[in-house]
Amino acid sequence: MCGIVGVVGSPNATDVLVTGLRKLEYRGYDSVGISVFLEGNIKTVKTKGRIDDIQKKLDADPLPLVSVGIGHTRWATHGEPSDINSHPHGNHRVSIVHNGIIENYIPIKERMIRKGYTFETQTDTEALAKLVDYYFVQKGNPLEAIKKVLEKIRGSFAVGMMFAGYADEIYAIRKDSPLIVGLADGMNFIASDMTAILKYTRDYILLEENEIAVVTKDKVTILDLDLEPVTKEIQHAHWDEQTAEKGGYPHFMLKEIHEQPKSFTQTVSPRLVDGKIDFSAEGISDDFLLNVKRITMVACGTAMHAAMVGKGMIEKMARIPVTVEIASEFRYCDPVFLPGDLVIIVSQSGETADTLAALRLAKRNGVPTLAVVNVVGSSIAREADHVLYTWAGLEIAVASTKAFFVQMAVFCMFALKLSELHGTRTPEEITEIIDEFLAIPGLVQHVLEHHADCKFFASKLQNSHNLLFIGRGLDYSLSLEGSLKLKEISYVHSEAYPAGELKHGTISLIVNDFPVIALATQDELYEKMISNIKEVKARGAKVLLICRENAMFIQDVADMVFPLPEIRNELMPFLSILPMQLFAYYSSVLRGCDVDKPRNLAKSVTVE
């Protein structure tokens, strides 16, 4: 939710921190701050706003060259975005940066007030900072203080810390929120993810829950709760810094939309062996899949919409019942588990707090779990029984596109594998589907060549304040994602409805020139959709129709049409999502919004 970076041993730590925070700004950008050791003392500079705002402060009042520091870019949870609520928090003895939520911060705050501390902010992190300072004074050294703090706090956290008198090192802890330790010659780091430090290294250590990292310029020591050393494996990131750049595109989102064919191939190719879907290399055996009788998919936001598409694919191809649950509701609804159940956890980041909690609930009930995630070594990936990675590569834009696309690809492969094992499709049918499935990248490229049409549609609806998406079956699942994309990056109020539900209340919203985006790509539902579209047209709606290029009866039912190449019904979502992604993108651009960093949102939601 927030972004953390720290460095020890840099010739210019301030520059490293600001550069790293720019890479992490997608995680939150309400406020920003850094702390550095300046002549052995802690110096903090922070402000409401974005990285450019702290850069202006530093340009106006430059810091001398320093070698050690920590930094933070914030997505507000407790306390409004402001200078005072910005991180780092602390005093002349201690400075900390924190990503997550301290759930028991109120009793901690009350205790610290009784101990004589005063509070200036509304943040949970200030309570943590006071607690760290209290035990630092009591114990006299950072490690004993951190050990006591870990015994006292509850919640999700990744924390970077600096202590007066220890000017050559920084400390870090984590639980449920991501944090890595980066390794380079004569310079070491902490960071929320690799994007912050790719300029300097691709080697890193995954910090596990309740481990303590002591980072100096020449050495990293990882300790357990007993302060005993822990041996850690060094990981290597396979992206380079250029991967995180725009590559000539005006925005990361547009770049990532155009990367979807490549991401699809990267995700599918390793799982295709001798013309068949094969998950054995990932430890998912045929026997395990044969025992699956019912599936529950748990996710949030865009990942949940991908799961809804997956539900349609699995039920249609494999005839196994699937339910899709919102993670934040699932964990509190006392779900009923049965023999033969499989819980599939879907998350781009692998750190989504509610989804991680749902995974743990399933595991406590003894239900097998399968994670569909994009980030290797993420919390969900490590804790699930099985993992299918979506090899989308790095996704920078807050609004997910290619991660959604490859989540659908994984579900399609999963549906095909289940249909093979459970005998719901003949081998010949499966081969035909796979052949069409493998043609998707080329068809996607063809659709993307018509991006100018989506820009034209966006210009026609640029001044609309309300908009409706409608569809049936898989098209309804896609319409939910199209509506979300438009809302989150262009701030247009839009809703998605099953087209057949319009008559049950929602059609009362339709007035003259009310914009409606209608998806009609499913053959068996096409005539029903045409009837629903005519119902809104009769009430004055302005309709953009997304349909097959060979569709009939479109001249009198739509004001604008975006035709898609022919492919079987189950695979149409891979094509129908594209014009909606592009429409949302161009709507955001034309309205002057911040496409890659929409207001109030963060890429990785690591709090409930």
XYZ file of C-alpha atoms in Angstrom:
608
model
C 0.000 0.000 0.000
C 2.894 2.309 0.828
C 6.411 2.172 -0.553
C 9.594 1.786 1.506
C 13.217 2.102 0.491
C 16.418 2.274 2.507
C 20.132 2.320 1.705
C 23.435 1.954 3.521
C 26.774 2.760 1.891
C 25.737 5.023 -0.964
C 27.912 8.009 -1.894
C 24.633 9.951 -2.172
C 21.882 8.277 -0.132
C 19.449 11.147 -0.685
C 19.535 10.624 -4.429
C 19.155 6.844 -4.046
C 16.123 7.316 -1.785
C 14.355 9.798 -4.051
C 15.093 7.704 -7.141
C 13.803 4.572 -5.410
C 10.662 6.308 -4.193
C 9.858 7.398 -7.739
C 9.837 3.721 -8.725
C 7.552 2.925 -5.772
C 5.151 5.828 -6.239
C 2.599 3.466 -7.783
C 2.161 1.993 -4.281
C 0.954 5.295 -2.860
C 1.494 8.982 -3.434
C -0.365 10.989 -0.785
C 2.835 12.115 0.899
C 6.541 11.374 0.921
C 9.547 11.669 3.208
C 13.102 10.604 3.964
C 15.359 10.339 7.008
C 19.145 10.306 6.732
C 22.076 10.253 9.106
C 23.690 13.690 8.958
C 26.873 13.914 11.035
C 25.563 11.098 13.201
C 22.175 12.731 13.800
C 18.823 11.836 12.254
C 17.605 14.433 9.757
C 14.068 14.096 8.373
C 12.509 15.871 5.397
C 8.880 15.106 4.495
C 5.862 16.667 2.847
C 2.336 16.100 1.631
C 2.233 15.376 -2.097
C 4.335 13.444 -4.563
C 8.000 12.805 -5.144
C 8.353 16.061 -7.085
C 7.236 17.932 -3.969
C 10.015 16.573 -1.790
C 12.477 17.109 -4.622
C 11.534 20.805 -4.607
C 12.203 20.939 -0.863
C 15.563 19.271 -1.280
C 16.488 21.544 -4.189
C 15.604 24.616 -2.112
C 17.553 23.399 0.930
C 20.042 20.742 -0.231
C 21.366 18.137 2.154
C 25.097 17.424 2.310
C 26.215 14.086 0.918
C 25.153 11.286 3.246
C 25.472 7.493 2.990
C 22.594 6.076 5.075
C 18.840 6.709 4.971
C 15.269 5.448 4.706
C 12.364 6.777 2.644
C 8.605 6.354 2.276
C 5.807 7.169 -0.151
C 2.385 6.934 1.477
C -1.123 5.746 0.729
C -3.136 7.108 3.642
C -5.014 4.726 5.965
C -4.930 6.377 9.410
C -4.891 10.155 9.193
C -5.440 12.353 6.165
C -2.630 13.129 3.723
C -0.665 15.975 5.316
C 2.854 17.091 6.143
C 2.521 15.999 9.759
C 1.057 12.572 8.943
C 3.805 11.855 6.436
C 6.452 9.255 7.162
C 9.115 8.892 8.523
C 7.910 9.140 12.131
C 10.063 9.366 15.201
C 12.343 11.751 17.073
C 16.040 12.476 17.494
C 16.642 8.888 18.682
C 14.517 6.826 16.293
C 13.076 7.192 12.784
C 10.803 4.621 11.143
C 8.913 4.084 7.897
C 5.967 1.676 7.824
C 3.767 -0.047 5.258
C 0.675 -1.746 6.677
C -1.582 -1.271 9.688
C -0.850 -1.686 13.403
C -4.204 -3.080 14.526
C -3.643 -2.515 18.250
C -2.227 0.992 17.895
C -4.908 2.547 20.135
C -3.919 0.651 23.335
C -0.259 1.195 22.417
C -0.916 4.920 22.034
C -2.769 5.067 25.357
C 0.107 3.264 27.073
C 2.700 5.571 25.551
C 0.721 8.621 26.701
C 0.774 7.192 30.227
C 4.547 6.859 29.839
C 4.793 10.582 29.098
C 4.833 10.611 25.289
C 2.840 13.194 23.345
C 1.293 12.597 19.925
C 1.021 14.968 16.982
C -0.596 12.825 14.251
C -3.601 10.597 13.642
C -1.464 7.737 12.320
C -1.013 4.261 13.710
C 2.651 4.527 12.720
C 3.365 7.254 15.259
C 2.259 4.868 18.002
C 4.676 2.285 16.621
C 7.475 4.867 16.500
C 6.892 5.801 20.155
C 6.893 2.133 21.144
C 10.171 1.542 19.312
C 11.676 4.599 21.003
C 10.438 3.508 24.436
C 12.064 0.093 24.225
C 15.205 1.559 22.656
C 15.606 3.764 25.712
C 14.774 0.853 28.043
C 16.989 -1.769 26.407
C 19.813 0.394 25.168
C 20.241 -1.302 21.778
C 18.138 -1.654 18.623
C 17.854 -5.469 18.491
C 16.499 -5.872 22.018
C 14.086 -3.012 21.365
C 12.860 -4.566 18.109
C 12.427 -7.946 19.784
C 10.159 -6.386 22.431
C 8.221 -4.431 19.814
C 7.515 -7.595 17.835
C 6.045 -9.136 20.979
C 3.676 -6.190 21.438
C 2.291 -5.287 18.015
C -0.477 -6.875 15.950
C -1.322 -6.283 12.324
C 0.439 -6.153 8.981
C 3.704 -4.329 8.728
C 6.929 -3.790 6.866
C 9.117 -1.408 8.821
C 12.461 0.246 8.165
C 14.245 1.803 11.158
C 17.195 4.027 12.044
C 18.604 4.483 15.555
C 20.783 7.268 16.916
C 24.229 5.976 17.779
C 24.003 3.350 15.020
C 24.744 5.606 12.090
C 26.201 2.901 9.845
C 23.159 0.606 9.727
C 19.423 0.340 9.215
C 17.016 -2.296 10.510
C 13.918 -3.906 9.021
C 11.070 -6.232 10.027
C 7.965 -7.489 8.249
C 4.725 -9.414 8.740
C 2.110 -9.753 5.973
C 3.503 -6.742 4.079
C 6.276 -7.191 1.492
C 9.893 -6.225 2.124
C 13.116 -7.378 0.529
C 16.788 -6.783 1.280
C 18.888 -5.824 -1.756
C 22.554 -6.730 -2.046
C 25.293 -4.873 -3.934
C 29.044 -4.311 -3.601
C 29.656 -1.872 -0.759
C 25.991 -0.868 -0.690
C 22.894 -2.693 0.608
C 19.200 -1.853 0.618
C 15.732 -2.515 1.924
C 12.733 -2.008 -0.372
C 9.052 -2.859 -0.797
C 9.915 -4.389 -4.156
C 12.737 -4.662 -6.664
C 11.636 -1.710 -8.794
C 13.141 0.656 -6.225
C 16.661 -0.764 -6.463
C 17.005 -2.265 -9.957
C 19.306 0.601 -10.881
C 21.832 -0.756 -8.390
C 21.308 -4.511 -8.069
C 19.196 -7.505 -9.026
C 20.276 -9.654 -6.053
C 18.050 -9.764 -3.016
C 16.911 -11.701 0.050
C 13.258 -12.349 0.882
C 12.637 -11.306 4.466
C 10.252 -13.759 6.122
C 7.673 -12.897 8.762
C 9.063 -11.752 12.122
C 12.650 -11.879 10.896
C 14.913 -8.934 11.679
C 17.328 -7.571 9.095
C 20.416 -5.677 10.168
C 21.811 -3.920 7.092
C 25.245 -2.341 6.821
C 27.165 -1.367 3.678
C 29.232 -4.564 3.662
C 26.993 -7.070 5.410
C 23.385 -8.134 5.888
C 22.455 -10.200 8.951
C 19.041 -11.847 9.270
C 17.938 -12.842 12.778
C 14.948 -14.736 14.160
C 12.891 -13.709 17.185
C 15.526 -15.223 19.476
C 18.114 -13.009 17.762
C 19.761 -16.093 16.311
C 21.238 -15.806 12.796
C 19.175 -17.250 9.936
C 20.755 -18.554 6.727
C 19.050 -17.047 3.690
C 19.137 -17.869 -0.002
C 20.098 -15.047 -2.353
C 17.467 -14.499 -5.077
C 18.040 -12.914 -8.471
C 15.531 -10.700 -10.294
C 15.397 -11.427 -14.009
C 14.191 -8.013 -15.096
C 16.459 -5.068 -15.753
C 15.774 -1.434 -15.011
C 14.587 -0.742 -18.549
C 11.690 -3.149 -17.981
C 10.271 -0.602 -15.595
C 10.430 2.234 -18.119
C 7.761 3.277 -20.609
C 9.554 2.152 -23.754
C 8.348 5.077 -25.841
C 4.700 4.881 -24.766
C 3.158 7.985 -23.164
C 1.932 5.955 -20.190
C 2.730 2.654 -18.544
C -0.889 1.559 -18.916
C -0.804 1.823 -22.708
C 2.548 0.020 -22.791
C 1.122 -2.774 -20.646
C -1.993 -3.098 -22.817
C 0.299 -3.625 -25.810
C 2.418 -6.132 -23.861
C -0.521 -8.502 -23.429
C 0.321 -10.795 -26.380
C 3.866 -11.223 -25.056
C 2.629 -11.830 -21.512
C 0.148 -14.388 -22.840
C 2.902 -16.322 -24.620
C 5.172 -16.197 -21.558
C 2.378 -17.590 -19.411
C 1.108 -20.273 -21.769
C 4.263 -21.670 -23.397
C 5.833 -23.322 -20.315
C 2.554 -25.181 -19.628
C 2.121 -26.616 -23.111
C 3.834 -29.978 -23.537
C 3.278 -32.081 -26.675
C 0.162 -30.103 -27.497
C -1.421 -30.618 -24.061
C -1.759 -28.497 -20.944
C 0.685 -29.747 -18.307
C 1.097 -28.410 -14.773
C 3.312 -31.229 -13.496
C 6.453 -29.076 -13.537
C 4.739 -26.889 -10.936
C 3.938 -29.804 -8.684
C 0.250 -30.018 -9.619
C -0.428 -33.670 -10.347
C -3.258 -35.175 -12.355
C -4.337 -37.135 -9.268
C -4.721 -33.893 -7.335
C -6.888 -32.364 -10.056
C -8.980 -35.511 -10.412
C -10.040 -35.121 -6.773
C -11.445 -31.629 -7.355
C -15.234 -31.688 -7.064
C -15.988 -28.044 -6.349
C -13.988 -24.813 -6.659
C -14.191 -21.553 -4.747
C -12.275 -18.621 -6.207
C -11.447 -15.766 -3.856
C -10.172 -12.391 -5.053
C -10.651 -8.616 -5.027
C -11.270 -6.044 -7.743
C -9.837 -6.849 -11.154
C -8.625 -10.264 -9.981
C -12.198 -11.085 -8.973
C -13.415 -10.213 -12.473
C -10.785 -12.537 -13.932
C -12.049 -15.213 -11.550
C -15.599 -14.662 -12.829
C -14.375 -15.261 -16.375
C -12.533 -18.329 -15.068
C -15.741 -19.596 -13.492
C -17.495 -19.414 -16.852
C -14.660 -21.220 -18.601
C -14.324 -24.006 -16.008
C -18.044 -24.656 -15.707
C -18.549 -24.661 -19.474
C -15.545 -26.839 -20.327
C -15.080 -29.046 -17.255
C -18.611 -29.046 -15.752
C -17.232 -28.490 -12.242
C -19.213 -26.028 -10.085
C -17.380 -22.809 -9.253
C -18.262 -19.949 -6.929
C -16.486 -16.590 -6.903
C -16.210 -14.776 -3.586
C -15.075 -11.271 -2.684
C -12.129 -11.831 -0.359
C -13.146 -9.163 2.151
C -16.545 -10.871 2.564
C -15.420 -14.489 2.308
C -13.332 -14.485 5.457
C -16.241 -13.231 7.564
C -19.132 -15.273 6.116
C -18.252 -18.562 7.830
C -17.952 -20.455 4.525
C -18.995 -24.093 4.256
C -16.217 -26.409 3.052
C -16.823 -29.904 1.699
C -14.653 -32.875 0.702
C -13.280 -32.362 -2.803
C -13.157 -28.582 -2.442
C -10.351 -26.496 -3.891
C -9.888 -22.819 -2.990
C -8.170 -20.749 -5.685
C -6.668 -17.488 -4.459
C -6.190 -14.826 -7.142
C -3.962 -11.764 -6.663
C -1.672 -9.812 -8.967
C 0.706 -8.747 -6.196
C 0.411 -11.839 -4.034
C 0.187 -9.478 -1.051
C -3.485 -8.419 -1.086
C -4.422 -8.388 2.597
C -8.010 -9.667 2.397
C -7.069 -12.344 -0.122
C -4.163 -13.507 2.031
C -6.507 -13.740 5.007
C -8.932 -15.836 2.928
C -6.078 -18.182 1.998
C -5.228 -18.653 5.654
C -8.871 -19.320 6.497
C -9.022 -22.086 3.889
C -5.782 -23.616 5.152
C -7.022 -23.570 8.774
C -9.999 -25.592 7.572
C -7.775 -28.122 5.831
C -8.881 -27.184 2.307
C -6.303 -27.446 -0.516
C -5.305 -24.046 -1.883
C -4.002 -22.917 -5.251
C -2.575 -19.413 -5.759
C -2.737 -17.576 -9.075
C -0.276 -14.703 -8.610
C 2.216 -12.641 -10.599
C 4.946 -12.011 -8.019
C 7.393 -14.803 -7.264
C 8.054 -15.206 -3.557
C 5.057 -13.106 -2.515
C 3.217 -13.975 0.692
C 0.311 -15.718 -1.053
C 2.688 -17.669 -3.306
C 4.692 -18.882 -0.325
C 1.731 -19.893 1.807
C -0.496 -21.605 -0.762
C -0.263 -25.369 -1.270
C 0.204 -24.892 -5.014
C 1.056 -21.908 -7.216
C 0.413 -21.053 -10.847
C 2.382 -17.929 -11.697
C 1.025 -15.483 -14.250
C 4.151 -14.463 -16.077
C 2.921 -10.962 -16.916
C 6.201 -9.324 -16.024
C 6.378 -6.083 -14.119
C 3.129 -4.094 -14.099
C 3.590 -0.451 -13.086
C 0.247 1.229 -13.859
C -2.123 1.061 -10.909
C -4.967 -0.053 -13.189
C -4.232 -3.678 -14.024
C -4.404 -4.805 -17.654
C -1.886 -7.466 -18.629
C -2.106 -9.147 -15.209
C -5.861 -9.537 -15.743
C -5.243 -10.869 -19.236
C -2.870 -13.619 -18.123
C -5.063 -14.515 -15.156
C -7.739 -15.344 -17.728
C -5.145 -17.362 -19.662
C -4.294 -19.417 -16.576
C -7.970 -20.116 -15.929
C -8.502 -21.184 -19.522
C -5.596 -23.635 -19.269
C -6.920 -24.867 -15.933
C -10.364 -25.418 -17.459
C -8.850 -27.338 -20.368
C -6.806 -29.535 -18.053
C -9.806 -30.307 -15.871
C -11.936 -31.101 -18.918
C -9.259 -33.512 -20.148
C -8.966 -35.298 -16.796
C -12.704 -35.391 -16.032
C -13.612 -36.441 -19.574
C -16.030 -33.594 -20.255
C -14.468 -32.807 -23.653
C -13.080 -35.259 -26.190
C -9.359 -35.135 -27.003
C -10.273 -33.821 -30.448
C -12.319 -30.972 -28.966
C -9.541 -30.053 -26.561
C -7.015 -29.976 -29.392
C -9.274 -27.669 -31.391
C -9.678 -25.305 -28.433
C -5.929 -25.250 -27.772
C -5.265 -24.446 -31.425
C -7.593 -21.440 -31.237
C -6.219 -20.519 -27.823
C -2.688 -20.316 -29.243
C -3.904 -17.973 -31.985
C -4.932 -15.340 -29.436
C -1.716 -13.223 -29.509
C -2.076 -12.629 -33.239
C -5.750 -11.714 -32.892
C -4.931 -9.363 -30.033
C -2.382 -7.572 -32.186
C -5.051 -7.168 -34.869
C -7.494 -5.618 -32.378
C -4.858 -3.286 -30.938
C -4.178 -1.917 -34.410
C -7.627 -0.325 -34.201
C -6.853 1.635 -31.028
C -7.693 4.894 -32.817
C -11.329 3.800 -32.992
C -11.392 3.540 -29.180
C -9.924 7.039 -28.935
C -12.695 8.255 -31.237
C -15.365 6.573 -29.086
C -13.823 8.098 -25.971
C -13.937 11.556 -27.548
C -17.636 11.128 -28.351
C -18.400 10.245 -24.712
C -15.780 12.527 -23.164
C -18.282 14.798 -21.412
C -20.461 12.023 -20.005
C -20.699 11.860 -16.226
C -22.551 8.535 -16.032
C -22.255 5.411 -18.152
C -23.671 1.899 -18.232
C -22.048 -1.369 -19.340
C -24.297 -4.320 -20.145
C -23.665 -7.918 -21.144
C -24.736 -11.519 -20.565
C -22.736 -14.551 -19.478
C -19.010 -14.060 -20.008
C -19.774 -10.646 -21.482
C -21.278 -9.572 -18.152
C -18.078 -10.586 -16.326
C -16.067 -8.562 -18.847
C -18.413 -5.590 -18.511
C -17.655 -5.465 -14.786
C -13.966 -5.115 -15.562
C -14.614 -2.532 -18.294
C -16.673 -0.462 -15.877
C -14.033 -0.698 -13.160
C -11.272 0.382 -15.551
C -13.258 3.445 -16.600
C -14.092 4.406 -13.022
C -10.660 3.997 -11.553
C -8.660 5.999 -14.103
C -11.121 8.519 -15.601
C -13.365 9.070 -12.544
C -16.510 8.633 -14.651
C -19.333 7.049 -12.706
C -20.141 3.796 -14.468
C -21.941 0.603 -13.546
C -22.138 -2.828 -15.115
C -25.336 -4.863 -15.191
C -26.503 -8.166 -16.609
C -28.483 -6.990 -19.592
C -31.547 -8.995 -18.574
C -31.704 -7.134 -15.253
C -32.259 -3.728 -16.825
C -36.035 -4.132 -16.791
C -35.958 -4.739 -13.031
C -35.121 -1.159 -12.159
C -31.960 0.126 -13.794
C -33.602 1.045 -17.095
C -35.184 3.996 -15.278
C -31.777 5.716 -15.512
C -31.849 5.739 -19.316
C -32.611 9.157 -20.790
C -31.792 10.799 -24.103
C -28.073 10.421 -25.027
C -27.307 8.307 -21.946
C -24.171 6.319 -22.939
C -24.354 2.512 -22.881
C -21.516 0.155 -23.798
C -23.002 -3.190 -24.783
C -21.043 -6.431 -25.167
C -22.599 -9.023 -27.448
C -19.950 -11.607 -28.314
C -21.593 -14.840 -27.131
C -23.432 -16.572 -29.987
C -26.077 -18.273 -27.887
C -26.974 -14.993 -26.163
C -26.685 -12.647 -29.121
C -30.366 -12.334 -29.995
C -31.274 -11.737 -26.336
C -28.621 -9.002 -26.180
C -29.970 -7.322 -29.300
C -33.398 -7.150 -27.636
C -31.868 -5.590 -24.513
C -29.950 -3.054 -26.583
C -33.130 -2.084 -28.435
C -34.802 -1.507 -25.053
C -32.249 1.148 -24.112
C -32.162 2.592 -27.632
C -35.939 3.059 -27.482
C -35.377 5.292 -24.442
C -32.753 7.442 -26.137
C -29.497 5.726 -25.159
C -26.327 6.287 -27.178
C -24.894 2.787 -27.685
C -21.375 1.561 -28.366
C -21.625 -2.101 -29.352
C -18.709 -4.513 -29.009
C -19.512 -7.598 -31.058
C -18.175 -10.157 -33.543
C -17.243 -8.782 -36.950
C -19.770 -11.107 -38.613
C -22.625 -10.116 -36.288
C -26.014 -9.461 -37.863
C -28.622 -6.751 -37.153
C -26.184 -4.145 -35.835
C -27.028 -1.213 -38.083
C -30.195 -0.171 -36.267
C -29.203 -1.023 -32.698
C -25.933 0.860 -32.152
C -24.557 4.337 -32.748
C -20.988 3.037 -32.817
C -19.629 -0.475 -33.352
C -16.286 -2.070 -32.478
C -16.067 -5.409 -34.343
C -13.874 -8.241 -33.064
C -12.314 -11.153 -34.984
C -14.061 -14.517 -34.869
C -13.065 -17.002 -32.169
C -15.043 -19.518 -30.139
C -17.299 -18.204 -27.356
C -15.142 -19.371 -24.438
C -12.157 -17.425 -25.792
C -13.917 -14.182 -26.713
C -13.004 -12.483 -23.375
C -9.391 -12.248 -24.565
C -10.571 -9.990 -27.385
C -13.561 -8.201 -25.891
C -11.543 -6.814 -22.957
C -9.209 -4.913 -25.309
C -11.541 -2.165 -26.576
C -12.739 -1.569 -23.016
C -9.178 -1.183 -21.740
C -8.390 1.227 -24.576
C -11.655 3.124 -24.130
C -10.876 3.638 -20.429
C -7.320 4.674 -21.235
C -8.280 7.270 -23.828
C -11.141 8.549 -21.660
C -8.627 9.198 -18.898
C -6.193 10.918 -21.251
C -8.862 13.128 -22.806
C -10.166 14.141 -19.376
C -6.666 15.108 -18.244
C -6.447 12.492 -15.480
C -3.304 10.843 -14.145
C -3.581 7.556 -16.046
C -0.915 5.540 -14.251
C -1.539 6.908 -10.755
C -5.267 7.511 -10.273
C -6.275 9.373 -7.155
C -6.875 7.497 -3.895
C -5.646 4.182 -5.325
C -2.535 2.068 -4.839
C -1.196 -0.889 -6.777
C -0.833 -3.362 -3.941
C -3.588 -3.279 -1.316
C -1.821 -4.666 1.739
C -4.357 -3.464 4.311
C -7.953 -4.537 4.878
